[in-house]
Structure formats: C-alpha cells, structure tokens
C-alpha cells in the first residue's frame, strides 16, 4: 500500500524468448487478485501468438493466492489444448509448499532453475 492507503500493484512481468521455441515469463512480487490480471494478460498474449511452451519463473515471487494459481492453471489448460506445457521455476520453499498442499505439483512440472525447466520442455 502507498502512504495514502491505496493498494499498489506489486508485480513485475518480464517476457523473453528462449531457445527451443519457448518463452520465459519472469515474475517478481506478489500474485494476488489485484496483480493476477497483469500475469494473465502476459500469458494469454503469448498463447494468442502461438507460443505453447512456457517456463514461468516464480523465483522472485513472494506471495501467490488462489487467483494467481487460477491464472497459472488457466494458462496450462490453454497450452495443453495445443500440445504444449507450462513448467514452473520455484525455489522459494513457501511458494513451493502452496503447490504441494494444493496438489498442483502433480499437474505442473516444477523445477529449481530455468535450465532444468527448459530442458524438460524439449
């Protein structure tokens, strides 16, 4: 929140092309009901452009709520319709625990670094 008490968007989204016809979406900050539309827009834009293999890097994500998880699941569902996949990079134990508790470790490939996540796509 800023000094006036208004909620500020605390998410940075960087998209970059990676070898092997995949893209990396690097997220920094918090993914919640306020910031998840920005994440959804970035992922949807890539899918609309025909990119179906994504690595979403959550290494600098401090918090993710159910809305953020929903955005990731929605992206995974859309790329799977085209034979693609979404691998996650997550080394933060608190964020990883959320994926463990929710059972999402069974549907996402979750890796400790980008290299491993990209190698698993090809």
PDB file of C-alpha atoms in Angstrom:
ATOM      1  CA  UNK A   1       0.000   0.000   0.000  1.00  0.00           C
ATOM      2  CA  UNK A   2       1.170   3.508  -0.610  1.00  0.00           C
ATOM      3  CA  UNK A   3       1.129   6.227   2.018  1.00  0.00           C
ATOM      4  CA  UNK A   4      -2.445   7.181   1.124  1.00  0.00           C
ATOM      5  CA  UNK A   5      -3.610   3.661   1.902  1.00  0.00           C
ATOM      6  CA  UNK A   6      -4.356   2.703  -1.683  1.00  0.00           C
ATOM      7  CA  UNK A   7      -3.295  -0.740  -2.890  1.00  0.00           C
ATOM      8  CA  UNK A   8      -0.447  -0.600  -5.382  1.00  0.00           C
ATOM      9  CA  UNK A   9       0.312  -3.258  -7.942  1.00  0.00           C
ATOM     10  CA  UNK A  10       3.374  -5.113  -6.784  1.00  0.00           C
ATOM     11  CA  UNK A  11       4.202  -7.347  -9.693  1.00  0.00           C
ATOM     12  CA  UNK A  12       6.780  -7.152 -12.428  1.00  0.00           C
ATOM     13  CA  UNK A  13       6.303  -9.282 -15.515  1.00  0.00           C
ATOM     14  CA  UNK A  14       9.152  -9.780 -17.962  1.00  0.00           C
ATOM     15  CA  UNK A  15       8.748 -11.948 -21.045  1.00  0.00           C
ATOM     16  CA  UNK A  16      11.699 -13.153 -23.081  1.00  0.00           C
ATOM     17  CA  UNK A  17      12.245 -15.652 -25.863  1.00  0.00           C
ATOM     18  CA  UNK A  18      14.315 -18.699 -25.018  1.00  0.00           C
ATOM     19  CA  UNK A  19      15.886 -21.389 -27.200  1.00  0.00           C
ATOM     20  CA  UNK A  20      13.636 -24.144 -28.456  1.00  0.00           C
ATOM     21  CA  UNK A  21      10.530 -22.149 -29.379  1.00  0.00           C
ATOM     22  CA  UNK A  22       9.643 -21.395 -25.808  1.00  0.00           C
ATOM     23  CA  UNK A  23       9.291 -18.243 -23.786  1.00  0.00           C
ATOM     24  CA  UNK A  24      10.166 -17.424 -20.205  1.00  0.00           C
ATOM     25  CA  UNK A  25       7.756 -15.350 -18.161  1.00  0.00           C
ATOM     26  CA  UNK A  26       9.670 -13.985 -15.197  1.00  0.00           C
ATOM     27  CA  UNK A  27       7.546 -12.733 -12.318  1.00  0.00           C
ATOM     28  CA  UNK A  28       8.642 -10.637  -9.350  1.00  0.00           C
ATOM     29  CA  UNK A  29       6.464  -9.558  -6.456  1.00  0.00           C
ATOM     30  CA  UNK A  30       3.068 -10.739  -5.286  1.00  0.00           C
ATOM     31  CA  UNK A  31       0.435 -12.504  -7.372  1.00  0.00           C
ATOM     32  CA  UNK A  32      -2.995 -11.827  -5.945  1.00  0.00           C
ATOM     33  CA  UNK A  33      -6.426 -10.680  -7.012  1.00  0.00           C
ATOM     34  CA  UNK A  34      -5.035  -7.215  -7.820  1.00  0.00           C
ATOM     35  CA  UNK A  35      -1.953  -8.256  -9.777  1.00  0.00           C
ATOM     36  CA  UNK A  36      -3.019 -11.525 -11.402  1.00  0.00           C
ATOM     37  CA  UNK A  37      -4.708  -9.780 -14.395  1.00  0.00           C
ATOM     38  CA  UNK A  38      -1.274  -8.492 -15.448  1.00  0.00           C
ATOM     39  CA  UNK A  39       0.126 -12.034 -15.293  1.00  0.00           C
ATOM     40  CA  UNK A  40      -2.898 -13.408 -17.140  1.00  0.00           C
ATOM     41  CA  UNK A  41      -2.509 -10.785 -19.894  1.00  0.00           C
ATOM     42  CA  UNK A  42       1.173 -11.698 -20.419  1.00  0.00           C
ATOM     43  CA  UNK A  43       0.483 -15.444 -20.572  1.00  0.00           C
ATOM     44  CA  UNK A  44      -2.615 -15.033 -22.759  1.00  0.00           C
ATOM     45  CA  UNK A  45      -0.735 -12.762 -25.160  1.00  0.00           C
ATOM     46  CA  UNK A  46       1.923 -15.440 -25.696  1.00  0.00           C
ATOM     47  CA  UNK A  47      -0.653 -18.187 -26.205  1.00  0.00           C
ATOM     48  CA  UNK A  48      -2.617 -15.994 -28.640  1.00  0.00           C
ATOM     49  CA  UNK A  49       0.640 -15.573 -30.614  1.00  0.00           C
ATOM     50  CA  UNK A  50       1.007 -19.374 -30.865  1.00  0.00           C
ATOM     51  CA  UNK A  51       3.533 -19.915 -28.068  1.00  0.00           C
ATOM     52  CA  UNK A  52       2.562 -23.149 -26.342  1.00  0.00           C
ATOM     53  CA  UNK A  53       5.701 -23.996 -24.360  1.00  0.00           C
ATOM     54  CA  UNK A  54       6.233 -21.704 -21.417  1.00  0.00           C
ATOM     55  CA  UNK A  55       8.543 -21.501 -18.449  1.00  0.00           C
ATOM     56  CA  UNK A  56       7.110 -19.322 -15.709  1.00  0.00           C
ATOM     57  CA  UNK A  57       9.803 -18.264 -13.298  1.00  0.00           C
ATOM     58  CA  UNK A  58       8.441 -17.739  -9.782  1.00  0.00           C
ATOM     59  CA  UNK A  59      11.838 -17.372  -8.069  1.00  0.00           C
ATOM     60  CA  UNK A  60      11.171 -13.748  -7.118  1.00  0.00           C
ATOM     61  CA  UNK A  61       7.512 -14.208  -6.205  1.00  0.00           C
ATOM     62  CA  UNK A  62       6.929 -13.552  -2.512  1.00  0.00           C
ATOM     63  CA  UNK A  63       3.237 -14.491  -2.380  1.00  0.00           C
ATOM     64  CA  UNK A  64       0.637 -16.185  -4.556  1.00  0.00           C
ATOM     65  CA  UNK A  65      -3.053 -16.604  -3.773  1.00  0.00           C
ATOM     66  CA  UNK A  66      -5.787 -18.730  -5.318  1.00  0.00           C
ATOM     67  CA  UNK A  67      -6.376 -16.149  -8.047  1.00  0.00           C
ATOM     68  CA  UNK A  68      -2.742 -16.419  -9.102  1.00  0.00           C
ATOM     69  CA  UNK A  69      -2.904 -20.208  -9.031  1.00  0.00           C
ATOM     70  CA  UNK A  70      -6.023 -19.984 -11.201  1.00  0.00           C
ATOM     71  CA  UNK A  71      -4.172 -17.887 -13.767  1.00  0.00           C
ATOM     72  CA  UNK A  72      -1.385 -20.481 -13.963  1.00  0.00           C
ATOM     73  CA  UNK A  73      -3.870 -23.347 -14.258  1.00  0.00           C
ATOM     74  CA  UNK A  74      -5.796 -21.472 -16.964  1.00  0.00           C
ATOM     75  CA  UNK A  75      -2.592 -20.939 -18.925  1.00  0.00           C
ATOM     76  CA  UNK A  76      -1.635 -24.600 -18.587  1.00  0.00           C
ATOM     77  CA  UNK A  77      -5.098 -25.694 -19.760  1.00  0.00           C
ATOM     78  CA  UNK A  78      -4.876 -23.463 -22.830  1.00  0.00           C
ATOM     79  CA  UNK A  79      -1.390 -24.603 -23.900  1.00  0.00           C
ATOM     80  CA  UNK A  80      -2.265 -28.273 -23.383  1.00  0.00           C
ATOM     81  CA  UNK A  81      -5.090 -27.865 -25.897  1.00  0.00           C
ATOM     82  CA  UNK A  82      -2.288 -27.257 -28.426  1.00  0.00           C
ATOM     83  CA  UNK A  83       0.090 -29.946 -27.200  1.00  0.00           C
ATOM     84  CA  UNK A  84       2.196 -27.543 -25.128  1.00  0.00           C
ATOM     85  CA  UNK A  85       3.036 -27.283 -21.485  1.00  0.00           C
ATOM     86  CA  UNK A  86       3.950 -24.877 -18.703  1.00  0.00           C
ATOM     87  CA  UNK A  87       6.911 -25.591 -16.454  1.00  0.00           C
ATOM     88  CA  UNK A  88       7.451 -23.573 -13.318  1.00  0.00           C
ATOM     89  CA  UNK A  89      10.685 -22.465 -11.689  1.00  0.00           C
ATOM     90  CA  UNK A  90      10.199 -22.305  -7.951  1.00  0.00           C
ATOM     91  CA  UNK A  91      12.949 -22.398  -5.379  1.00  0.00           C
ATOM     92  CA  UNK A  92      11.076 -20.460  -2.683  1.00  0.00           C
ATOM     93  CA  UNK A  93      10.003 -23.063  -0.077  1.00  0.00           C
ATOM     94  CA  UNK A  94       6.920 -21.065   0.939  1.00  0.00           C
ATOM     95  CA  UNK A  95       5.632 -20.845  -2.634  1.00  0.00           C
ATOM     96  CA  UNK A  96       6.582 -24.473  -3.295  1.00  0.00           C
ATOM     97  CA  UNK A  97       4.595 -25.517  -0.224  1.00  0.00           C
ATOM     98  CA  UNK A  98       1.459 -23.940  -1.714  1.00  0.00           C
ATOM     99  CA  UNK A  99       1.857 -26.103  -4.804  1.00  0.00           C
ATOM    100  CA  UNK A 100       2.438 -29.166  -2.596  1.00  0.00           C
ATOM    101  CA  UNK A 101      -0.608 -28.521  -0.396  1.00  0.00           C
ATOM    102  CA  UNK A 102      -2.912 -27.866  -3.344  1.00  0.00           C
ATOM    103  CA  UNK A 103      -1.683 -30.905  -5.254  1.00  0.00           C
ATOM    104  CA  UNK A 104      -0.624 -28.750  -8.190  1.00  0.00           C
ATOM    105  CA  UNK A 105       2.791 -30.438  -8.139  1.00  0.00           C
ATOM    106  CA  UNK A 106       1.013 -33.270  -9.955  1.00  0.00           C
ATOM    107  CA  UNK A 107      -0.010 -31.159 -12.956  1.00  0.00           C
ATOM    108  CA  UNK A 108       2.887 -28.686 -13.278  1.00  0.00           C
ATOM    109  CA  UNK A 109       6.493 -29.521 -13.858  1.00  0.00           C
ATOM    110  CA  UNK A 110       8.240 -27.641 -11.054  1.00  0.00           C
ATOM    111  CA  UNK A 111      11.987 -27.106 -11.240  1.00  0.00           C
ATOM    112  CA  UNK A 112      14.686 -25.402  -9.174  1.00  0.00           C
ATOM    113  CA  UNK A 113      16.121 -23.401 -12.103  1.00  0.00           C
ATOM    114  CA  UNK A 114      15.304 -22.225 -15.624  1.00  0.00           C
ATOM    115  CA  UNK A 115      17.772 -24.521 -17.370  1.00  0.00           C
ATOM    116  CA  UNK A 116      16.128 -27.631 -15.933  1.00  0.00           C
ATOM    117  CA  UNK A 117      12.646 -26.272 -16.706  1.00  0.00           C
ATOM    118  CA  UNK A 118      13.569 -25.530 -20.338  1.00  0.00           C
ATOM    119  CA  UNK A 119      15.296 -28.884 -20.867  1.00  0.00           C
ATOM    120  CA  UNK A 120      12.139 -30.620 -19.672  1.00  0.00           C
ATOM    121  CA  UNK A 121      10.105 -28.854 -22.379  1.00  0.00           C
ATOM    122  CA  UNK A 122      12.072 -30.405 -25.241  1.00  0.00           C
TER     123      UNK A 122
END
